Short mmCIF file of C-alpha atoms and ligand atoms in Angstrom, two decimals:
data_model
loop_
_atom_site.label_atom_id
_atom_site.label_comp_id
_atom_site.label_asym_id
_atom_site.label_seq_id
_atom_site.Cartn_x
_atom_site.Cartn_y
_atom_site.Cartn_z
CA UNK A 1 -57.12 71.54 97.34
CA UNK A 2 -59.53 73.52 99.15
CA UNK A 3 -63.33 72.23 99.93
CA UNK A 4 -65.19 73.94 96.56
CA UNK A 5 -68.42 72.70 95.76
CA UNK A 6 -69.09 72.55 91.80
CA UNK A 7 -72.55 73.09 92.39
CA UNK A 8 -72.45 75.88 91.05
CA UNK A 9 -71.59 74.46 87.65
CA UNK A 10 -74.15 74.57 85.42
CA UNK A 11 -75.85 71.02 84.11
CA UNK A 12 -75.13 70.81 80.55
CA UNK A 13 -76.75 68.27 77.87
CA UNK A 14 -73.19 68.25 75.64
CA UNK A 15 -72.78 65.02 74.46
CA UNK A 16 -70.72 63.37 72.03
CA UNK A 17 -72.50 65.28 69.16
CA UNK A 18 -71.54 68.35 70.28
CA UNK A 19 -68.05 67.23 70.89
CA UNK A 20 -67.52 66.39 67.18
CA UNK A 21 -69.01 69.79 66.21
CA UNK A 22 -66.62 71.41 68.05
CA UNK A 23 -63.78 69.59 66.64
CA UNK A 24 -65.06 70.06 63.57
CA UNK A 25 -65.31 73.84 64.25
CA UNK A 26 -61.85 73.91 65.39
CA UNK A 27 -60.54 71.95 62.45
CA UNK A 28 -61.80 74.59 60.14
CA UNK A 29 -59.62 77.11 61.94
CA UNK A 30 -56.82 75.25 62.44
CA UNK A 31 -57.16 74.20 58.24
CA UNK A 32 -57.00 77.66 57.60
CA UNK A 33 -54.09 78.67 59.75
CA UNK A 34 -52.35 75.55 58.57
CA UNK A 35 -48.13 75.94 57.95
CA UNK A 36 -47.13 72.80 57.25
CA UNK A 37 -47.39 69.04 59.33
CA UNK A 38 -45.18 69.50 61.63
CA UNK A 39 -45.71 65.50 63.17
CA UNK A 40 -48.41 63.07 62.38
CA UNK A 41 -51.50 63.68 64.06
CA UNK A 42 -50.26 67.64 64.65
CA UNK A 43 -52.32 69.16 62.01
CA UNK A 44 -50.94 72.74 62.17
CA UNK A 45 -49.13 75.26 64.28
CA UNK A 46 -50.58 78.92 63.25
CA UNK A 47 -48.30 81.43 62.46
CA UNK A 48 -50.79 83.46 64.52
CA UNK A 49 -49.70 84.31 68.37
CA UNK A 50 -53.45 83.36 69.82
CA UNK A 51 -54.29 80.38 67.17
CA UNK A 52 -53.72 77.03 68.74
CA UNK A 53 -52.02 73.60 67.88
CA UNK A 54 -54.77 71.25 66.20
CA UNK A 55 -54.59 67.42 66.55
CA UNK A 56 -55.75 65.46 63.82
CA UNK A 57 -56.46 62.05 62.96
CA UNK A 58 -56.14 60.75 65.95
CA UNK A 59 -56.52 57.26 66.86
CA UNK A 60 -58.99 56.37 69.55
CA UNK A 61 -57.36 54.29 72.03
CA UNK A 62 -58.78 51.25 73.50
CA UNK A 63 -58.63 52.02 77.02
CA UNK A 64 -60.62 54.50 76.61
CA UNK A 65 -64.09 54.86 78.71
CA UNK A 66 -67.15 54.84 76.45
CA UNK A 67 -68.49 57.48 78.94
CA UNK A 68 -70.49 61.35 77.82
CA UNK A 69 -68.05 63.77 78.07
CA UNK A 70 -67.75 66.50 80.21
CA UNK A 71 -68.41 69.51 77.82
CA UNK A 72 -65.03 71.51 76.83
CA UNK A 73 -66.18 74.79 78.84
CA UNK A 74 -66.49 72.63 82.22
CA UNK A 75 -63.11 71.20 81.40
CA UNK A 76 -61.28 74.05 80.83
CA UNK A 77 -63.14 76.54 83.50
CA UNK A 78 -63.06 74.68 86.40
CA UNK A 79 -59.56 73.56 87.80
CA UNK A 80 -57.12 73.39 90.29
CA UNK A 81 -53.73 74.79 89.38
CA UNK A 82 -52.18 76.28 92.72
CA UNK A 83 -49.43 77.80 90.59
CA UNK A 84 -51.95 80.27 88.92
CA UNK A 85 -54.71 80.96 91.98
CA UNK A 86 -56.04 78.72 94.91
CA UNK A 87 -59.69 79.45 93.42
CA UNK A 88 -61.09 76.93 91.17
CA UNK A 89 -62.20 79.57 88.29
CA UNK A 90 -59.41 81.66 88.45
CA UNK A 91 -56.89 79.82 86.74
CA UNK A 92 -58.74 79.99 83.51
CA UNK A 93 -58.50 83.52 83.49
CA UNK A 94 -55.07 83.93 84.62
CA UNK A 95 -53.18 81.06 82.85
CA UNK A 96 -55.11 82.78 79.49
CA UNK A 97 -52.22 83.96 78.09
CA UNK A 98 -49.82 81.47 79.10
CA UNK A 99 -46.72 81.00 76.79
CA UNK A 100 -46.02 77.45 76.71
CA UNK A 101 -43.32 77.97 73.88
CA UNK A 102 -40.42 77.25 73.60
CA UNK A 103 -40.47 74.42 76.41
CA UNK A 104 -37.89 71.85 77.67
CA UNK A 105 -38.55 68.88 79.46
CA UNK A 106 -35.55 66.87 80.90
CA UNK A 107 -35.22 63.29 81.50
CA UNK A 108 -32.56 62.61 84.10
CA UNK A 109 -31.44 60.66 86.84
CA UNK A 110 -31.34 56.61 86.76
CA UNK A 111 -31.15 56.60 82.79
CA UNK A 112 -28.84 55.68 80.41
CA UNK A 113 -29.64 58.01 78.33
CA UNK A 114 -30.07 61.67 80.00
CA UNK A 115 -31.92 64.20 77.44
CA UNK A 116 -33.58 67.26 77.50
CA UNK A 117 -36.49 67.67 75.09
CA UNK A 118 -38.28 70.27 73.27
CA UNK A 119 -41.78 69.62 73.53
CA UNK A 120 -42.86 69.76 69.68
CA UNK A 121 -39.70 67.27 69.28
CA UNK A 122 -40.93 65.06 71.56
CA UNK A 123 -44.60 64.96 70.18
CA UNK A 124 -42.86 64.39 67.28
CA UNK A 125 -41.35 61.32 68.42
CA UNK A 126 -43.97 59.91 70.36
CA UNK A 127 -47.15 60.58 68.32
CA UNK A 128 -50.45 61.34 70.41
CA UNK A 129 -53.71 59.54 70.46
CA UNK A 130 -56.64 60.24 72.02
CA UNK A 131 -57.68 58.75 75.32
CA UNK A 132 -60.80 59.42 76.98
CA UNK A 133 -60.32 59.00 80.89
CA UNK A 134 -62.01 59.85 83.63
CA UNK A 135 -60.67 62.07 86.21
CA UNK A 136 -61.13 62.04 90.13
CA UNK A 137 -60.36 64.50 92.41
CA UNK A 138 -60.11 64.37 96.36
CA UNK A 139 -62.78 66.45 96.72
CA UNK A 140 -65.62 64.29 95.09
CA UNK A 141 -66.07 65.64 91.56
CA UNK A 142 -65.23 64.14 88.21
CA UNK A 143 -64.85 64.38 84.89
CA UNK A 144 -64.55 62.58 81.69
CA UNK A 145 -61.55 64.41 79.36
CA UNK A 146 -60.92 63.14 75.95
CA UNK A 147 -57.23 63.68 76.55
CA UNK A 148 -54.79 63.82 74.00
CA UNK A 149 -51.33 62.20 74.72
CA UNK A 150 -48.94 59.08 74.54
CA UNK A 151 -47.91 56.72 77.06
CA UNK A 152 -45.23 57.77 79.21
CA UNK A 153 -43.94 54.48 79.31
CA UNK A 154 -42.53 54.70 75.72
CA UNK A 155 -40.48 57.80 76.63
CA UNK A 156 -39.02 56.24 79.94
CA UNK A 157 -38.45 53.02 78.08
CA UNK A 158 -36.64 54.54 74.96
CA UNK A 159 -34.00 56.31 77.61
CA UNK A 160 -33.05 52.72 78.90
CA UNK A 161 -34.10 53.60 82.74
CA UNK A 162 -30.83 51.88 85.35
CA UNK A 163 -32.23 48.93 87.11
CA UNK A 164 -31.83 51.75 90.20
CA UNK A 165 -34.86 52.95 88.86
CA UNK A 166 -37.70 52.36 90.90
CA UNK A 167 -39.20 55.57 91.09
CA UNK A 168 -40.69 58.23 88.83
CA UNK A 169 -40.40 62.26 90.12
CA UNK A 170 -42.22 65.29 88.26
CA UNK A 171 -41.26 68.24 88.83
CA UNK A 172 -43.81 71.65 87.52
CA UNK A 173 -42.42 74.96 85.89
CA UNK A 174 -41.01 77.24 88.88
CA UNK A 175 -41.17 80.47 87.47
CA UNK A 176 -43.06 83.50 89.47
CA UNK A 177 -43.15 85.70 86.68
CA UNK A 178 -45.36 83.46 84.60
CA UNK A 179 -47.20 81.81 87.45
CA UNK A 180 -48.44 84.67 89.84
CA UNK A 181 -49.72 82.08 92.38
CA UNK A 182 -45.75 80.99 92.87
CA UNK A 183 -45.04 84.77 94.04
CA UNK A 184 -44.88 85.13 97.86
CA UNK A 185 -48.09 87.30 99.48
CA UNK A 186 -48.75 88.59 103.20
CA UNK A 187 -50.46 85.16 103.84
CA UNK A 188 -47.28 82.90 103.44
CA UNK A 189 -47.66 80.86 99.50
CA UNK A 190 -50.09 78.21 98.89
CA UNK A 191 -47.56 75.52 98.06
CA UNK A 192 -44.29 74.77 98.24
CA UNK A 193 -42.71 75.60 95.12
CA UNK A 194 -41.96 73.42 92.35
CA UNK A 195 -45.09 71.58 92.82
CA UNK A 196 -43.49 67.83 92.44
CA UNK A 197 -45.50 64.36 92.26
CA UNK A 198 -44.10 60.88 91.92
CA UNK A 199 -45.00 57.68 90.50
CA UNK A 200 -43.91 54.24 91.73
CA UNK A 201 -41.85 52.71 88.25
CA UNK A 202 -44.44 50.13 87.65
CA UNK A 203 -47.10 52.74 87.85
CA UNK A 204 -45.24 54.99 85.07
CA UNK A 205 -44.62 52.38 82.76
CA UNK A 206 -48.42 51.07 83.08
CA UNK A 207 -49.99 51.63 79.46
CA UNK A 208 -52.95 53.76 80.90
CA UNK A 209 -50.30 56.15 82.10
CA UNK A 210 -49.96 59.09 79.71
CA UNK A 211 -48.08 62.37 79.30
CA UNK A 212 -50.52 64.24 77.74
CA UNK A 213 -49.99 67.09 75.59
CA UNK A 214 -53.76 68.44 74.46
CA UNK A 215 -57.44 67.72 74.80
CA UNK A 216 -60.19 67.38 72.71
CA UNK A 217 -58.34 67.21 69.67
CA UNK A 218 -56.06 71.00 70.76
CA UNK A 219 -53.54 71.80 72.76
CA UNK A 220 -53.67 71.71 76.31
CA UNK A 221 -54.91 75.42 77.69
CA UNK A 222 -52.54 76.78 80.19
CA UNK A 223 -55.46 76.23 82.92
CA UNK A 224 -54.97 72.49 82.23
CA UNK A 225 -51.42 72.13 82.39
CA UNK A 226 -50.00 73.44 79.01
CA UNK A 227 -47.89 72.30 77.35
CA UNK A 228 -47.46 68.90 78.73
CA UNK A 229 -49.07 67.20 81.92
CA UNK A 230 -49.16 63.70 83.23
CA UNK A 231 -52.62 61.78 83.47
CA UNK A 232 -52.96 58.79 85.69
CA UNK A 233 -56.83 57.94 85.53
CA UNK A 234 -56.94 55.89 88.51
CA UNK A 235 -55.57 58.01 90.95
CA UNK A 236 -56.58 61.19 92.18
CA UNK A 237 -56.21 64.14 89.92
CA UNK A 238 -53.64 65.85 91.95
CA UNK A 239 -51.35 62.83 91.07
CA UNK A 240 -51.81 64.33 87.40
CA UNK A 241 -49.02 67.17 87.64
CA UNK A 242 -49.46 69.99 85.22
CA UNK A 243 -46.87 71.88 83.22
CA UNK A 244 -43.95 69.20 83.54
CA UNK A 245 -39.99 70.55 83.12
CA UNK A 246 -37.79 67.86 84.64
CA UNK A 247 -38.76 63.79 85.10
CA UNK A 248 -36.53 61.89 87.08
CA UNK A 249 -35.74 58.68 87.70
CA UNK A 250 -34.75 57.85 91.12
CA UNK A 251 -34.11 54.82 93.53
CA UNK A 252 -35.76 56.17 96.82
CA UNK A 253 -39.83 56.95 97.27
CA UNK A 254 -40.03 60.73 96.62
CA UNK A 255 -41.70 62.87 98.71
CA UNK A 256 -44.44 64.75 96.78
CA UNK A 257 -45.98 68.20 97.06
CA UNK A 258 -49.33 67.29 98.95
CA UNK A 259 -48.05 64.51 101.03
CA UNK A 260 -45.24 66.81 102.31
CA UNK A 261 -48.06 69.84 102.91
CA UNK A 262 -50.63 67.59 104.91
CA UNK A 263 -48.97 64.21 104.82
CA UNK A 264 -52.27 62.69 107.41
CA UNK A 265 -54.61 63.42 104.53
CA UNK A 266 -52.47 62.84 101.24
CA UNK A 267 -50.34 60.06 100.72
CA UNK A 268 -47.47 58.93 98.08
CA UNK A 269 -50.61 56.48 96.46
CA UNK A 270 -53.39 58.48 95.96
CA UNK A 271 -55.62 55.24 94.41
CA UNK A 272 -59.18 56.16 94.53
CA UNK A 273 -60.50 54.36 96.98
CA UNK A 274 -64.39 54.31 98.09
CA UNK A 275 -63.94 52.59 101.29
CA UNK A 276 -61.34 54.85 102.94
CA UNK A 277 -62.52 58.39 103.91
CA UNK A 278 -60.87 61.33 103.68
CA UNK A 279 -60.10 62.60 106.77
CA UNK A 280 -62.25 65.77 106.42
CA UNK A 281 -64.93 64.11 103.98
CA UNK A 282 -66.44 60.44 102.74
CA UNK A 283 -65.05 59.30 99.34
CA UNK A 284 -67.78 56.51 98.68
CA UNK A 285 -69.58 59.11 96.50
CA UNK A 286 -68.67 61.72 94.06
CA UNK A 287 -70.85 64.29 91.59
CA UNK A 288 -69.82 64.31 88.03
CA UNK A 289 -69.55 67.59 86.94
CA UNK A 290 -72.50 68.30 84.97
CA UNK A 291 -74.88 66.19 86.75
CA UNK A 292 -77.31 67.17 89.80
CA UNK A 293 -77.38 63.49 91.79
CA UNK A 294 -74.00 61.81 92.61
CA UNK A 295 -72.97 58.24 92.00
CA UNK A 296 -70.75 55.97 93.66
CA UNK A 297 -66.74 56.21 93.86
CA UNK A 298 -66.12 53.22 91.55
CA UNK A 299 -62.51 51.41 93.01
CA UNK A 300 -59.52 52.88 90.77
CA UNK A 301 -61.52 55.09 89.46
CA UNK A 302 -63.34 52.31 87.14
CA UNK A 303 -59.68 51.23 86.46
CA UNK A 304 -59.80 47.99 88.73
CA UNK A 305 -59.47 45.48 85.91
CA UNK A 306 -56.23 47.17 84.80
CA UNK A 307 -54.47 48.43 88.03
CA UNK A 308 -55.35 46.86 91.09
CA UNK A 309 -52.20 43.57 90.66
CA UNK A 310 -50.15 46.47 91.16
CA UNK A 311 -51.22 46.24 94.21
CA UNK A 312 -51.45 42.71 95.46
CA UNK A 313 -50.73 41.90 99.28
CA UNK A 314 -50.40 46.05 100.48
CA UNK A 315 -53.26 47.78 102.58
CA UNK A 316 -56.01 49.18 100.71
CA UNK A 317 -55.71 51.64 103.67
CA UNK A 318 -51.82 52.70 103.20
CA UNK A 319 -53.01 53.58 99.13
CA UNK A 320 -54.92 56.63 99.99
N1 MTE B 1 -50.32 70.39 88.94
C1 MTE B 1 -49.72 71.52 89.38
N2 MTE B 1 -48.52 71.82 88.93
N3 MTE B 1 -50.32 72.34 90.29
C2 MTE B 1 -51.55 72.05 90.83
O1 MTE B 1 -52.06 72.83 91.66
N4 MTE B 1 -53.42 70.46 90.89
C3 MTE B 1 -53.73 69.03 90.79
C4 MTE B 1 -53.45 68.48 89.40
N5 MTE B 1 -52.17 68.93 88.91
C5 MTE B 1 -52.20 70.86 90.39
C6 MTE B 1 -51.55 70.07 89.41
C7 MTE B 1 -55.11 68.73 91.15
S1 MTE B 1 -55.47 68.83 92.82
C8 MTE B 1 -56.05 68.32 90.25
S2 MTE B 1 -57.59 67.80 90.76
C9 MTE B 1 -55.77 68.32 88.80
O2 MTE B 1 -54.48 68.88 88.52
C10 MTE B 1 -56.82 69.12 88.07
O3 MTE B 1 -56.61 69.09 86.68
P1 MTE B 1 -57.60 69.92 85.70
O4 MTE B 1 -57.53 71.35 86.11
O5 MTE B 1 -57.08 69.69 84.31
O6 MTE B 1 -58.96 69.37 85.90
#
């Protein structure tokens, strides 16, 4: 997560009228390309290699933030996805032609029920909805993402989790081929590879916790974690691990990717948190992408109301 200023980001007036255009725009084409329902809410999946899977009907939830949203372009241009490039507009580029089909995700460890998933099976099963949630990263910029996804909750739930299972792993794709930022250079890698986050089990199971699988009513582009990424709006956005394979459920605190790179600046928590700095930068403010003037770091994220019993009785300081 290197220091990248998104000043450079042009301000854009997109508001919710221009979001529905574009839906509506991308409904057209997916109408046209249509083969058949494949789940509710998954209007179509093109016969077409470039076309893309189309979301429809979806049901608003009602955690979602009544907030403008960041326009699709800003969404989709400007990310961090180490496995791809350490450069915030690369990713875009390189993760264009991302093939994010056929995919597996397995569900292991502390569960009755051990299974490994195709991804369109498991939309199937769980059918999306749209949420629109904000998301916070480290370095002081947000956004607001109408995600598409379903809580992961119901998945971990319908595999009957042990009562050994107190924590949640994620583990990313590890595959250099398809990732070029996973391939070793002259410099050493960015990361250590898979990139892994983890979830305490009362944070998975909390209902604003999603696996999501698209956003603004398409699938996921690989930039943004195709085909399937987790979403927890109160944390920081590195929490929300991109391009999930294997979830596991596990009895000890797992170690994950950022905390074991710099563990004195990222910790196994990651709430946002206004009143503890950085070390290398203050958190109390942050710039929405888009705008020109920042605003304050809200506590949670704006998620306080919802999230912050989790945390009774521990040190705001220890949830960085
Ligand atoms: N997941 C993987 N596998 N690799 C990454 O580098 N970056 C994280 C998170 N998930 C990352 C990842 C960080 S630091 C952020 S801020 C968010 O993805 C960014 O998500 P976005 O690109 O959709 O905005």
């Amino acid at each position: 997560m290197l220091i990248n200023k998104p000043a450079d980001l042009r301000p854009s007036e997109i508001t919710d009228r221009r979001y529905f255009e574009r839906r509506r725009e991308l409904l057209k084409g997916g109408a046209a390309a249509a083969v058949g329902l494949a789940a509710p809410g998954l209007l179509a999946l093109s016969p077409a290699a470039a076309a893309k899977i189309k979301f429809e009907q979806l049901k608003r939830s009602e955690l979602s933030a009544d907030e403008e949203l960041t326009p699709y372009e800003s969404v989709t241009s400007y990310n961090n996805f180490y496995e791809f490039s350490t450069d915030k507009k690369e990713p875009a580029e390189l993760a264009r032609n991302f093939k994010s089909r056929p995919w597996t995700i397995t569900v292991e460890g502390e569960i009755g029920q051990p299974k490994t998933f195709d991804v369109d099976e498991l939309i199937k099963l769980f059918p999306p909805e749209e949420r629109i949630y904000r998301l916070r990263c480290v370095e002081a910029w947000s956004m607001v993402i109408p995600w598409v996804g379903f809580p992961l909750g119901n998945l971990i739930r319908s595999l009957a989790p042990t009562s050994r299972a107190k924590f949640v792993e994620f583990e990313t794709l590890h595959d250099p081929e398809r990732m070029p930022g996973q391939r070793p250079s002259l410099f050493g890698g960015s990361l250590e590879w898979p990139y892994r986050e983890g979830l305490r089990i009362d944070e998975a199971m909390h209902p604003l916790t999603i696996l999501a699988v698209g956003l603004y009513g398409e699938e996921l582009p690989g930039q943004n974690g195709a085909p399937i990424r987790l979403v927890v709006p109160w944390k920081y956005g590195f929490k929300s691990i991109k391009s999930i394979v294997r979830i596991r459920l596990v009895e000890q605190q797992p170690v994950n990717t950022w905390q074991a790179q710099a563990p004195g600046e990222y910790g196994f928590f990651a709430n946002v948190n206004p009143d503890v700095a950085h070390p290398r930068w203050s958190q109390a403010r942050e710039r929405r992408v888009g705008d020109f003037f920042k605003r304050p770091t809200l506590p949670f994220n704006g998620y306080a109301d919802q999230v912050a019993d989790l945390y009774r009785g521990m040190d705001p300081r220890k949830l960085y």
